[in-house]
C-alpha cells in the first residue's frame, strides 16, 4: 500500500510538472496575453473593495455615534477580514496534509519494523534447518 501511494504521488508530481511546463510555455503566455482582459478583474476587485470600505465606514460612524465598541470591532473586522474563509481553508488543508504526512511516516516505520522482524525470523529459521 505504501509503495502504491508513493507511485501515485510520483505520478501526480510528474503530471503537475508537465502542467506547469505547458502553462509557463511561450504558447500559453501568448494565448493568455491575447485573451486576458484585466479591466474585468480590476473592476470586480475595486467594486468589492469599495463595498467593504463603505460598510466599514458606515459601521465606524454608527459605533462612534452610539459609543458602541462592539460595532467598532465589527467595522474593523469587516475592513481587514477580506479572505478569512480562504485563509481558514488553506490552514485546514495544511493541517490535514501534515497529519497525512505524519500518518504515512508512522505507517512506513511500522512496515520497516515488521519487514526487519520478518527478515530476522526468516534468517533464524533458515539457520535452524
Coordinates of C-alpha atoms in Angstrom, one line a residue:
X1 CA 0.0 0.0 0.0
X2 CA 2.8 2.4 0.9
X3 CA 4.6 1.7 -2.4
X4 CA 1.3 2.3 -4.3
X5 CA 0.9 5.6 -2.5
X6 CA 4.5 6.6 -3.4
X7 CA 3.9 5.6 -7.0
X8 CA 0.7 7.7 -7.1
X9 CA 2.4 10.7 -5.6
X10 CA 5.3 10.4 -8.1
X11 CA 2.7 10.3 -11.0
X12 CA 0.9 13.3 -9.5
X13 CA 4.2 15.2 -9.3
X14 CA 5.1 14.3 -12.9
X15 CA 1.6 15.5 -14.0
X16 CA 1.9 18.8 -12.2
X17 CA 5.4 19.3 -13.6
X18 CA 4.1 18.7 -17.1
X19 CA 1.1 21.1 -16.5
X20 CA 3.4 23.8 -15.2
X21 CA 5.7 23.4 -18.2
X22 CA 2.7 23.8 -20.5
X23 CA 1.3 26.7 -18.6
X24 CA 4.6 28.5 -18.4
X25 CA 5.5 27.9 -22.1
X26 CA 5.6 30.7 -24.7
X27 CA 2.4 29.4 -26.4
X28 CA 0.4 29.6 -23.2
X29 CA 1.8 33.1 -22.5
X30 CA 0.9 34.3 -25.9
X31 CA -2.6 32.9 -25.6
X32 CA -3.1 34.4 -22.1
X33 CA -1.9 37.8 -23.3
X34 CA -4.3 37.8 -26.2
X35 CA -7.4 36.6 -24.3
X36 CA -6.9 38.2 -20.8
X37 CA -8.9 41.4 -20.1
X38 CA -7.5 42.9 -16.9
X39 CA -10.3 45.6 -16.8
X40 CA -12.8 43.0 -15.8
X41 CA -10.8 41.6 -12.9
X42 CA -9.8 45.0 -11.7
X43 CA -13.4 46.3 -11.7
X44 CA -14.7 43.4 -9.7
X45 CA -11.9 43.8 -7.2
X46 CA -12.4 47.5 -6.9
X47 CA -16.2 47.2 -6.5
X48 CA -15.8 44.5 -3.9
X49 CA -13.2 46.6 -2.1
X50 CA -15.5 49.8 -2.3
X51 CA -18.4 47.9 -0.8
X52 CA -16.3 46.6 2.0
X53 CA -14.9 50.0 2.6
X54 CA -18.3 51.7 2.6
X55 CA -19.7 49.1 5.0
X56 CA -16.7 49.6 7.3
X57 CA -17.2 53.4 7.3
X58 CA -20.9 53.0 8.0
X59 CA -20.3 50.7 10.9
X60 CA -17.5 53.0 12.2
X61 CA -19.8 56.0 12.1
X62 CA -22.6 54.1 13.8
X63 CA -20.1 52.9 16.5
X64 CA -18.9 56.5 17.1
X65 CA -22.5 57.8 17.3
X66 CA -23.7 55.1 19.6
X67 CA -20.5 54.7 21.6
X68 CA -20.6 51.0 20.9
X69 CA -17.2 49.2 21.0
X70 CA -18.8 46.0 19.5
X71 CA -19.8 47.9 16.4
X72 CA -16.3 49.4 16.2
X73 CA -14.8 45.9 16.4
X74 CA -17.1 44.7 13.7
X75 CA -16.2 47.6 11.5
X76 CA -12.5 46.8 11.9
X77 CA -13.1 43.1 11.2
X78 CA -15.1 44.0 8.0
X79 CA -12.3 46.1 6.8
X80 CA -9.5 43.6 7.4
X81 CA -11.1 40.1 7.0
X82 CA -11.4 40.0 3.2
X83 CA -10.1 36.5 2.9
X84 CA -11.0 34.9 6.2
X85 CA -12.6 31.9 4.7
X86 CA -9.8 31.4 2.2
X87 CA -7.2 31.6 4.9
X88 CA -9.1 29.2 7.1
X89 CA -9.5 26.7 4.2
X90 CA -5.7 26.9 3.5
X91 CA -4.9 26.4 7.2
X92 CA -7.2 23.4 7.3
X93 CA -5.6 21.9 4.2
X94 CA -2.1 22.4 5.6
X95 CA -3.2 20.8 8.9
X96 CA -4.7 17.8 7.0
X97 CA -1.6 17.4 4.9
X98 CA 0.7 17.5 7.9
X99 CA -1.5 14.8 9.6
X100 CA -1.4 12.7 6.5
X101 CA 2.3 13.1 6.3
X102 CA 2.7 12.0 10.0
X103 CA 0.4 9.0 9.4
X104 CA 2.4 7.9 6.4
X105 CA 5.6 8.2 8.3
X106 CA 4.2 6.1 11.1
X107 CA 2.9 3.6 8.6
X108 CA 6.3 3.4 6.8
X109 CA 8.1 3.0 10.1
X110 CA 5.7 0.2 11.1
X111 CA 6.2 -1.5 7.8
X112 CA 10.0 -1.2 8.0
X113 CA 10.0 -2.6 11.6
X114 CA 7.8 -5.5 10.5
X115 CA 9.9 -6.2 7.5
X116 CA 13.1 -6.3 9.6
X117 CA 11.4 -8.5 12.2
X118 CA 10.2 -10.9 9.5
X119 CA 13.6 -11.0 7.8
X120 CA 15.3 -11.8 11.2
X121 CA 12.8 -14.6 11.8
X122 CA 13.3 -16.0 8.4
X123 CA 17.1 -16.0 8.8
X124 CA 16.7 -17.6 12.2
X125 CA 14.5 -20.4 10.8
X126 CA 16.9 -20.9 7.9
X127 CA 19.9 -21.3 10.3
X128 CA 17.9 -23.9 12.3
X129 CA 17.4 -26.1 9.2

